[in-house]
Coordinates of C-alpha atoms in Angstrom, one line a residue:
M1004 CA 23.1 -83.0 68.2
K1005 CA 25.8 -82.6 65.5
P1006 CA 25.0 -80.1 62.7
D1007 CA 24.9 -82.8 60.0
V1008 CA 22.4 -84.9 62.0
L1009 CA 20.2 -81.9 62.6
W1010 CA 20.3 -81.2 58.8
L1011 CA 19.4 -84.9 58.1
V1012 CA 16.4 -84.6 60.3
R1013 CA 15.4 -81.3 58.7
L1014 CA 15.8 -82.6 55.2
G1015 CA 14.0 -85.9 55.9
L1016 CA 11.0 -84.1 57.5
D1017 CA 10.8 -81.8 54.6
Q1018 CA 10.7 -84.7 52.1
G1019 CA 8.2 -86.7 54.3
L1020 CA 10.7 -89.5 54.6
F1021 CA 10.0 -90.0 58.3
R1022 CA 8.2 -88.3 61.2
R1023 CA 9.5 -86.1 63.9
E1024 CA 8.3 -88.5 66.6
Q1025 CA 10.4 -91.3 65.0
C1026 CA 13.5 -89.0 65.0
Q1027 CA 13.0 -88.2 68.7
K1028 CA 12.9 -91.9 69.5
V1029 CA 16.2 -92.5 67.7
R1030 CA 17.7 -89.5 69.5
A1031 CA 16.7 -90.9 72.8
A1032 CA 18.2 -94.3 71.9
L1033 CA 21.6 -93.0 70.6
G1034 CA 22.1 -89.8 72.6
D1035 CA 23.1 -86.3 71.4
S1036 CA 26.6 -87.3 70.3
A1037 CA 25.4 -89.7 67.7
E1038 CA 27.2 -89.7 64.3
I1039 CA 25.1 -89.2 61.2
A1040 CA 25.8 -92.7 59.8
D1041 CA 24.6 -94.3 63.1
F1042 CA 21.5 -92.1 63.2
A1043 CA 20.6 -93.0 59.6
Q1044 CA 21.2 -96.7 60.2
R1045 CA 19.0 -96.7 63.3
L1046 CA 16.2 -95.1 61.3
I1047 CA 16.5 -98.1 58.9
D1048 CA 16.9 -100.7 61.6
D1049 CA 13.8 -99.5 63.6
G1050 CA 11.7 -99.7 60.4
F1051 CA 11.2 -95.9 60.2
V1052 CA 12.6 -95.6 56.7
D1053 CA 12.1 -97.9 53.7
D1054 CA 13.5 -95.7 51.0
V1055 CA 17.2 -96.3 51.8
E1056 CA 18.4 -94.7 48.6
T1057 CA 16.8 -91.4 49.3
L1058 CA 18.0 -91.5 52.9
E1059 CA 21.6 -91.9 51.7
K1060 CA 21.3 -89.0 49.3
L1061 CA 19.9 -86.7 52.0
A1062 CA 22.7 -87.8 54.3
G1063 CA 25.3 -86.7 51.8
L1064 CA 23.5 -83.4 51.4
A1065 CA 23.2 -83.0 55.2
M1066 CA 27.0 -83.6 55.6
A1067 CA 27.8 -80.9 53.1
K1068 CA 25.3 -78.4 54.7
G1069 CA 26.5 -79.3 58.2
Q1070 CA 30.0 -78.0 57.4
K1071 CA 28.5 -74.5 57.5
G1072 CA 26.6 -75.0 60.8
P1073 CA 23.2 -76.3 62.0
P1074 CA 19.9 -75.3 60.4
A1075 CA 17.9 -72.4 61.8
G1076 CA 15.7 -73.8 64.5
D1077 CA 15.7 -77.2 66.1
P1078 CA 14.1 -79.8 63.8
F1079 CA 13.4 -82.1 66.8
V1080 CA 11.0 -79.5 68.3
G1081 CA 7.4 -79.2 67.0
D1082 CA 4.7 -81.4 65.9
D1083 CA 4.2 -83.5 62.8
T1084 CA 1.3 -81.4 61.6
A1085 CA 3.6 -78.4 61.0
P1086 CA 5.8 -78.2 57.9
A1087 CA 9.5 -78.7 58.4
F1088 CA 10.1 -75.4 56.6
P1089 CA 7.7 -72.9 58.1
I1090 CA 6.3 -70.7 55.4
P1091 CA 5.8 -67.0 56.3
T1092 CA 2.1 -66.1 56.8
Q1093 CA 2.4 -62.9 54.9
A1094 CA 3.1 -61.9 51.3
R1095 CA 6.2 -63.1 49.5
A1096 CA 5.6 -61.4 46.1
G1097 CA 7.0 -58.1 47.2
A1098 CA 8.8 -60.1 49.9
V1099 CA 7.6 -61.3 53.3
A1100 CA 6.3 -59.4 56.2
R1101 CA 8.1 -57.8 59.1
K1102 CA 6.0 -56.6 62.0
T1103 CA 7.1 -53.0 61.8
V1104 CA 6.3 -52.1 58.2
S1105 CA 4.1 -53.8 55.6
P1106 CA 3.9 -57.3 53.9
F1107 CA 6.3 -55.9 51.3
S1108 CA 9.1 -56.1 53.9
S1109 CA 11.5 -58.9 54.7
A1110 CA 11.0 -61.6 57.4
E1111 CA 13.1 -61.5 60.5
I1112 CA 15.1 -64.7 60.0
A1113 CA 18.6 -64.8 61.4
K1114 CA 20.4 -67.1 58.9
P1115 CA 20.5 -66.8 55.1
P1116 CA 20.1 -69.9 53.0
A1117 CA 23.0 -72.4 53.2
F1118 CA 23.8 -74.3 50.0
P1119 CA 26.9 -76.2 49.0
F1120 CA 27.4 -74.5 45.7
A1121 CA 31.0 -75.6 45.5
N1122 CA 30.0 -79.3 45.6
I1123 CA 27.2 -79.4 43.0
G1124 CA 29.2 -81.8 40.8
K1125 CA 29.1 -84.4 43.6
F1126 CA 25.3 -84.6 43.6
D1127 CA 23.2 -86.8 41.4
D1128 CA 20.1 -85.3 39.8
A1129 CA 17.7 -86.5 42.5
T1130 CA 19.8 -85.1 45.3
L1131 CA 20.3 -81.8 43.4
A1132 CA 16.5 -81.5 42.9
S1133 CA 15.9 -82.0 46.6
A1134 CA 18.6 -79.4 47.4
M1135 CA 17.0 -76.9 45.0
R1136 CA 13.6 -77.3 46.7
I1137 CA 15.2 -76.6 50.1
L1138 CA 17.2 -73.6 48.7
L1139 CA 14.0 -72.0 47.4
R1140 CA 12.1 -72.5 50.7
E1141 CA 15.0 -71.2 52.8
S1142 CA 15.3 -68.2 50.5
A1143 CA 11.6 -67.4 50.9
D1144 CA 11.8 -67.9 54.7
F1145 CA 14.7 -65.5 54.8
G1146 CA 12.6 -62.8 53.3
A1147 CA 13.9 -62.9 49.7
S1148 CA 11.7 -61.7 46.9
D1149 CA 13.9 -63.3 44.2
L1150 CA 16.6 -66.0 43.8
H1151 CA 19.1 -65.7 40.9
L1152 CA 21.3 -68.6 39.7
S1153 CA 23.4 -67.5 36.7
T1154 CA 26.4 -68.8 34.9
G1155 CA 29.6 -66.8 35.6
A1156 CA 28.1 -65.1 38.7
R1157 CA 27.8 -65.8 42.4
P1158 CA 24.3 -67.0 43.4
F1159 CA 22.3 -64.1 45.0
I1160 CA 18.9 -63.1 46.3
R1161 CA 17.0 -59.9 46.3
R1162 CA 15.9 -58.9 49.7
D1163 CA 14.2 -55.5 50.5
R1164 CA 15.2 -54.6 46.9
K1165 CA 18.9 -55.1 47.7
L1166 CA 21.1 -57.8 46.4
E1167 CA 22.7 -60.3 48.8
F1168 CA 25.2 -62.9 47.7
L1169 CA 24.7 -66.4 49.0
A1170 CA 28.2 -67.7 48.4
D1171 CA 31.6 -66.7 46.9
T1172 CA 31.4 -69.6 44.4
V1173 CA 31.0 -68.5 40.8
L1174 CA 28.7 -70.9 39.0
T1175 CA 30.1 -72.7 36.0
A1176 CA 28.0 -73.2 32.9
D1177 CA 27.4 -76.9 33.7
D1178 CA 26.5 -76.2 37.4
A1179 CA 24.1 -73.4 36.5
L1180 CA 22.4 -75.5 33.8
R1181 CA 22.0 -78.4 36.2
L1182 CA 20.6 -76.2 39.0
N1183 CA 18.1 -74.4 36.8
T1184 CA 16.9 -77.6 35.1
A1185 CA 16.9 -79.8 38.2
L1186 CA 13.1 -79.2 38.8
L1187 CA 12.0 -79.5 35.2
S1188 CA 10.3 -82.5 33.7
A1189 CA 11.8 -84.0 30.6
G1190 CA 9.3 -82.2 28.4
Q1191 CA 10.0 -78.8 30.1
K1192 CA 13.7 -79.3 29.8
K1193 CA 13.4 -80.0 26.1
I1194 CA 11.3 -76.9 25.5
F1195 CA 13.9 -74.7 27.5
L1196 CA 16.9 -76.1 25.6
E1197 CA 15.1 -75.5 22.2
R1198 CA 13.7 -72.1 22.9
K1199 CA 16.5 -70.8 25.1
D1200 CA 13.8 -69.0 27.1
Y1201 CA 11.2 -70.5 29.4
D1202 CA 8.6 -69.1 31.9
Y1203 CA 6.7 -71.4 34.2
A1204 CA 5.1 -71.5 37.6
L1205 CA 6.8 -73.9 40.0
A1206 CA 4.6 -75.5 42.7
L1207 CA 6.5 -77.4 45.3
R1208 CA 3.4 -77.7 47.4
D1209 CA -0.1 -76.2 47.0
S1210 CA 0.9 -73.1 49.0
D1211 CA 4.6 -73.1 48.0
R1212 CA 4.8 -71.5 44.6
Y1213 CA 7.4 -69.6 42.5
R1214 CA 7.4 -67.8 39.2
V1215 CA 10.4 -68.9 37.2
N1216 CA 12.2 -67.4 34.2
L1217 CA 14.9 -69.5 32.6
M1218 CA 17.1 -68.2 29.8
F1219 CA 20.6 -68.4 28.2
H1220 CA 23.0 -65.5 28.0
K1221 CA 26.6 -65.1 26.7
N1222 CA 28.1 -67.3 29.5
G1223 CA 25.4 -70.0 29.8
A1224 CA 22.1 -70.7 31.6
A1225 CA 20.5 -68.5 34.2
G1226 CA 17.3 -68.6 36.3
A1227 CA 15.3 -66.0 38.2
Y1228 CA 12.9 -67.3 40.8
R1229 CA 10.2 -65.0 42.2
M1230 CA 8.6 -65.9 45.5
V1231 CA 4.8 -66.0 45.3
P1232 CA 2.5 -65.3 48.3
E1233 CA 1.3 -68.2 50.3
I1234 CA -1.5 -66.2 51.9
V1235 CA -2.8 -63.2 49.9
P1236 CA -2.5 -60.0 52.1
T1237 CA -5.4 -57.6 52.3
L1238 CA -5.2 -54.2 50.7
S1239 CA -4.8 -52.7 54.2
E1240 CA -1.9 -54.9 55.0
L1241 CA -0.2 -53.9 51.7
G1242 CA -0.2 -50.3 52.8
Y1243 CA -3.5 -49.0 51.3
A1244 CA -5.2 -48.5 54.7
S1245 CA -5.7 -44.8 54.2
H1246 CA -7.0 -45.3 50.6
L1247 CA -9.1 -48.4 51.4
E1248 CA -12.5 -46.7 50.8
T1249 CA -11.3 -45.4 47.4
L1250 CA -10.1 -48.8 46.2
Q1251 CA -13.3 -50.6 47.5
K1252 CA -15.4 -48.1 45.6
L1253 CA -13.4 -48.8 42.4
L1254 CA -13.9 -52.6 43.0
S1255 CA -17.7 -52.1 43.5
Y1256 CA -18.3 -51.2 39.8
H1257 CA -19.7 -53.9 37.5
N1258 CA -18.0 -52.6 34.4
G1259 CA -15.1 -50.4 33.4
L1260 CA -11.3 -50.6 33.4
I1261 CA -9.0 -50.5 36.4
L1262 CA -5.2 -50.4 35.8
I1263 CA -2.6 -51.4 38.4
T1264 CA 0.8 -50.0 37.4
G1265 CA 4.4 -49.7 38.7
P1266 CA 8.0 -50.6 37.8
V1267 CA 9.3 -54.2 37.9
G1268 CA 9.3 -55.5 41.5
S1269 CA 6.9 -53.0 42.8
G1270 CA 4.3 -55.6 44.0
K1271 CA 1.8 -55.2 41.2
T1272 CA 1.1 -59.0 41.2
T1273 CA 0.5 -59.0 45.0
T1274 CA -1.9 -56.0 44.7
L1275 CA -3.8 -57.6 41.8
A1276 CA -4.1 -60.8 43.8
S1277 CA -5.3 -58.9 46.8
M1278 CA -8.0 -57.2 44.7
V1279 CA -9.2 -60.5 43.2
A1280 CA -9.3 -62.0 46.8
Y1281 CA -11.4 -59.0 47.9
L1282 CA -13.8 -59.5 45.0
N1283 CA -13.9 -63.2 45.6
E1284 CA -15.0 -62.6 49.2
T1285 CA -17.5 -59.7 48.6
R1286 CA -19.2 -60.6 45.4
T1287 CA -20.9 -63.6 43.7
D1288 CA -19.6 -63.3 40.2
H1289 CA -17.6 -65.3 37.6
I1290 CA -14.0 -64.1 37.5
I1291 CA -11.8 -65.1 34.6
S1292 CA -8.0 -64.5 35.1
V1293 CA -5.4 -64.7 32.4
E1294 CA -1.8 -64.9 33.6
D1295 CA 1.7 -65.6 32.4
P1296 CA 2.2 -67.8 34.4
I1297 CA -0.4 -68.4 37.2
E1298 CA 1.2 -67.2 40.4
V1299 CA -1.3 -66.8 43.2
V1300 CA -3.9 -69.6 43.2
Q1301 CA -7.4 -68.2 44.1
A1302 CA -9.8 -70.8 45.5
A1303 CA -13.4 -70.1 44.7
K1304 CA -15.3 -68.4 47.6
G1305 CA -18.2 -66.1 46.8
C1306 CA -17.1 -66.1 43.2
N1307 CA -16.3 -68.8 40.7
V1308 CA -12.6 -68.1 39.7
T1309 CA -11.3 -69.5 36.4
Q1310 CA -7.5 -69.0 36.1
R1311 CA -5.9 -69.6 32.7
E1312 CA -2.1 -69.7 31.9
I1313 CA -0.5 -68.4 28.7
G1314 CA 1.1 -71.3 26.9
E1315 CA -0.6 -74.0 29.1
H1316 CA -4.2 -73.1 28.6
T1317 CA -4.2 -70.5 25.8
K1318 CA -1.9 -69.1 23.2
S1319 CA -1.9 -65.4 24.1
F1320 CA -3.5 -62.7 26.2
A1321 CA -5.4 -61.5 23.2
S1322 CA -6.8 -64.9 22.3
A1323 CA -7.8 -65.6 25.9
L1324 CA -9.6 -62.3 26.0
K1325 CA -11.5 -63.1 22.8
G1326 CA -12.6 -66.4 24.3
A1327 CA -13.4 -64.8 27.7
L1328 CA -16.1 -62.7 26.1
R1329 CA -18.0 -65.9 25.2
E1330 CA -17.4 -67.6 28.6
D1331 CA -20.0 -65.5 30.6
P1332 CA -17.5 -63.6 32.8
D1333 CA -18.4 -60.7 35.1
I1334 CA -14.8 -59.8 35.9
I1335 CA -11.8 -60.2 33.7
V1336 CA -8.3 -60.0 35.2
I1337 CA -5.4 -59.6 32.8
G1338 CA -1.9 -60.3 34.1
E1339 CA -0.2 -57.8 31.8
L1340 CA -1.5 -55.3 29.1
R1341 CA 1.5 -55.4 26.8
D1342 CA 0.4 -54.9 23.1
L1343 CA -2.2 -53.2 20.9
E1344 CA -4.5 -56.2 20.5
T1345 CA -4.6 -57.0 24.2
I1346 CA -5.3 -53.3 25.2
E1347 CA -7.9 -53.0 22.5
M1348 CA -9.7 -56.1 23.7
A1349 CA -9.5 -55.0 27.3
I1350 CA -11.1 -51.6 26.4
T1351 CA -13.8 -53.4 24.4
A1352 CA -14.6 -55.8 27.2
S1353 CA -14.8 -52.9 29.7
E1354 CA -17.3 -51.2 27.4
T1355 CA -19.5 -54.3 27.1
G1356 CA -20.5 -54.7 30.7
H1357 CA -17.4 -56.3 32.3
L1358 CA -15.1 -55.1 35.0
V1359 CA -11.6 -55.4 33.6
I1360 CA -8.5 -55.2 35.9
G1361 CA -5.0 -55.3 34.4
T1362 CA -1.4 -54.4 35.1
M1363 CA 1.1 -52.2 33.1
H1364 CA 4.8 -51.3 33.6
T1365 CA 4.4 -47.5 34.0
S1366 CA 5.4 -45.1 36.7
D1367 CA 2.5 -42.7 37.1
A1368 CA -1.1 -42.0 35.9
A1369 CA -0.2 -39.7 33.1
T1370 CA 2.4 -42.1 31.6
T1371 CA -0.1 -44.9 31.9
L1372 CA -2.7 -43.1 29.9
N1373 CA -0.1 -42.1 27.3
R1374 CA 1.0 -45.7 27.0
V1375 CA -2.5 -46.9 26.5
L1376 CA -3.3 -44.4 23.8
D1377 CA 0.0 -44.4 22.0
V1378 CA -0.2 -48.0 21.0
F1379 CA -3.1 -47.1 18.6
P1380 CA -2.7 -45.8 15.1
P1381 CA -3.2 -42.0 14.8
G1382 CA -6.4 -42.5 12.8
Q1383 CA -8.0 -44.2 15.8
L1384 CA -6.9 -41.8 18.5
T1385 CA -10.1 -39.7 18.6
Q1386 CA -12.3 -42.8 19.0
I1387 CA -10.0 -44.5 21.5
R1388 CA -9.7 -41.3 23.7
A1389 CA -13.5 -41.3 23.8
S1390 CA -13.7 -45.0 24.7
V1391 CA -11.0 -44.7 27.4
A1392 CA -12.7 -41.6 28.8
E1393 CA -15.9 -43.5 29.2
S1394 CA -14.6 -46.9 30.3
L1395 CA -11.7 -46.0 32.7
R1396 CA -12.6 -46.3 36.3
G1397 CA -9.2 -45.6 37.9
I1398 CA -5.4 -46.0 37.8
V1399 CA -3.4 -47.2 40.8
C1400 CA 0.4 -46.7 40.5
Q1401 CA 2.7 -48.0 43.2
R1402 CA 6.3 -48.1 44.3
L1403 CA 8.2 -49.9 47.0
L1404 CA 10.7 -47.6 48.9
P1405 CA 13.2 -48.6 51.6
A1406 CA 11.9 -47.8 55.0
T1407 CA 13.9 -46.3 57.8
Q1408 CA 12.9 -49.2 60.2
G1409 CA 14.0 -51.8 57.6
G1410 CA 12.1 -53.5 54.9
L1411 CA 10.0 -51.7 52.3
T1412 CA 7.1 -49.4 52.5
L1413 CA 4.4 -48.6 49.8
A1414 CA 4.0 -45.3 48.0
C1415 CA 1.1 -44.9 45.6
E1416 CA -0.7 -42.6 43.2
I1417 CA -4.4 -43.0 42.5
L1418 CA -6.4 -41.5 39.7
I1419 CA -10.2 -41.6 39.7
N1420 CA -12.0 -40.9 36.5
N1421 CA -14.3 -38.1 37.3
T1422 CA -15.8 -35.5 34.9
A1423 CA -12.7 -33.3 34.8
I1424 CA -10.4 -36.3 34.1
Q1425 CA -12.8 -37.5 31.3
N1426 CA -12.6 -34.2 29.6
L1427 CA -8.8 -34.1 29.7
I1428 CA -8.6 -37.6 28.2
R1429 CA -11.1 -36.8 25.4
E1430 CA -9.1 -33.7 24.5
G1431 CA -5.7 -35.4 24.8
K1432 CA -4.5 -32.9 27.5
S1433 CA -2.6 -35.4 29.7
Q1434 CA -0.4 -32.6 30.9
G1435 CA -3.4 -31.3 32.9
L1436 CA -3.9 -34.5 34.9
R1437 CA -1.5 -33.6 37.6
N1438 CA -3.3 -30.3 38.6
T1439 CA -6.7 -32.0 38.4
M1440 CA -5.6 -34.8 40.6
E1441 CA -4.0 -32.4 43.1
T1442 CA -7.3 -30.5 43.5
S1443 CA -9.5 -33.7 43.6
V1444 CA -8.3 -35.2 46.9
R1445 CA -12.0 -35.4 48.1
D1446 CA -12.6 -37.9 45.3
G1447 CA -9.9 -40.1 46.6
M1448 CA -7.1 -39.1 44.3
C1449 CA -3.5 -38.6 45.4
L1450 CA -0.2 -37.8 43.7
M1451 CA 2.9 -40.0 44.1
D1452 CA 5.1 -37.0 45.1
N1453 CA 2.7 -35.9 47.8
V1454 CA 2.4 -39.4 49.3
I1455 CA 6.2 -39.7 49.3
F1456 CA 6.5 -36.3 51.0
T1457 CA 4.1 -37.4 53.7
L1458 CA 6.1 -40.6 54.3
W1459 CA 9.2 -38.4 54.7
Q1460 CA 7.4 -36.1 57.1
G1461 CA 6.4 -39.2 59.2
K1462 CA 10.0 -40.4 59.1
T1463 CA 9.0 -43.6 57.4
I1464 CA 11.6 -43.0 54.7
T1465 CA 14.9 -41.2 54.7
T1466 CA 15.7 -37.8 53.2
E1467 CA 17.8 -39.4 50.5
T1468 CA 15.0 -41.8 49.5
A1469 CA 12.5 -38.9 49.4
L1470 CA 14.8 -36.7 47.2
A1471 CA 15.5 -39.7 44.8
N1472 CA 11.8 -40.3 44.2
I1473 CA 10.2 -36.8 44.2
S1474 CA 10.2 -34.7 41.1
N1475 CA 8.2 -31.7 42.3
R1476 CA 10.6 -28.8 42.8
V1477 CA 8.5 -27.2 45.5
L1478 CA 8.4 -30.4 47.6
R1479 CA 12.1 -31.0 47.0
A1480 CA 12.9 -27.5 48.2
K1481 CA 11.0 -28.2 51.4
I1482 CA 13.0 -31.3 52.0
S1483 CA 16.4 -30.0 51.3

């Protein structure tokens, strides 16, 4: 079949406009050399399509995409119970899974997303919205963790932490604004244009979700689309297999504070979702999750899971936490600990019989503790150190590093709050944490530098990657 006909079938199946079985009948009647106009007309004549207007729009989009070649895979092959755009079965929040590494690695899909960026002006709003949905799904299927559409720049994705351009077309201000608002409701678009910033969760289907940030910069509108996992990977699949017993022990507590930390794009959201999924399956508690926005939807299993979104269901993390203490929770999950009030409420909740799990943008355990303590006024430090020393259960720091076999691999640092750590926190001697963690391997602790060195020894990462991420002089000397 011609590329544009294949694209028409692919797009129509994705939109639910017709069934694959119907397309196969039309193909049998017209043959493999059929033109797209004849194919579309036969779908109408045989009574397979009633929405002629949508079919015409998809045909125009199919003709534009067909100029770059056929879609990946044969849309005529398969059954009607399978989605036209197969969604990877592993995590997409740190990217999708490749067999050789971890779920943080990219999928093995041959072709990058194809999108007619040069012809955006020819599409009406409905066609452009349909094209955006397809672009997002194709980007996710290709293994991207993020899609970026920005005025004055070429469209690009982030895949295995590297940038890959989708086209040579530089987006104009009008095209970028249309692309990034194509999937917004009228109310959402009004909010975005007024505030100039807008965060929301985009759900194309129940299991097809994206975290979106829209904003304006000096050239015009821009959007960043983060792929959200369809299926939450287990902690072992994420790369914590050798630390599984330690993490499961942390999650067995019924009170206290657990912090998941790492730089932007290190997979904190995926790890947090995996922990919530584990708790959901192994306990019978009430979990209240406060997120901005809701990314991974957690269906109730052993636990009742209440998910609240900032802006949609509550004004702020702090106000949601205040309310949560009156909502009979056992476990409170905080999407991000970002200010004094939120951190103070989290510590208070962990002291009053709740297990609190939250994320922070910090690189290691010592920095995390300093960040938690430094937000408080000097007059409160003694009291807060004592509170943190008692309530803290552990800190899990993580990074994603490029693997030698392709994709990404996980490196982590784990602090467990034992007696020695408690004393250091109370006395404000964070500089002693490293030595204590190094001598407390039996308690499940590990240092980031040592884990990275082990990955280098196992040839999981390159020498260049190891040297760029290890600060310990002794270990660096061993490598070089």
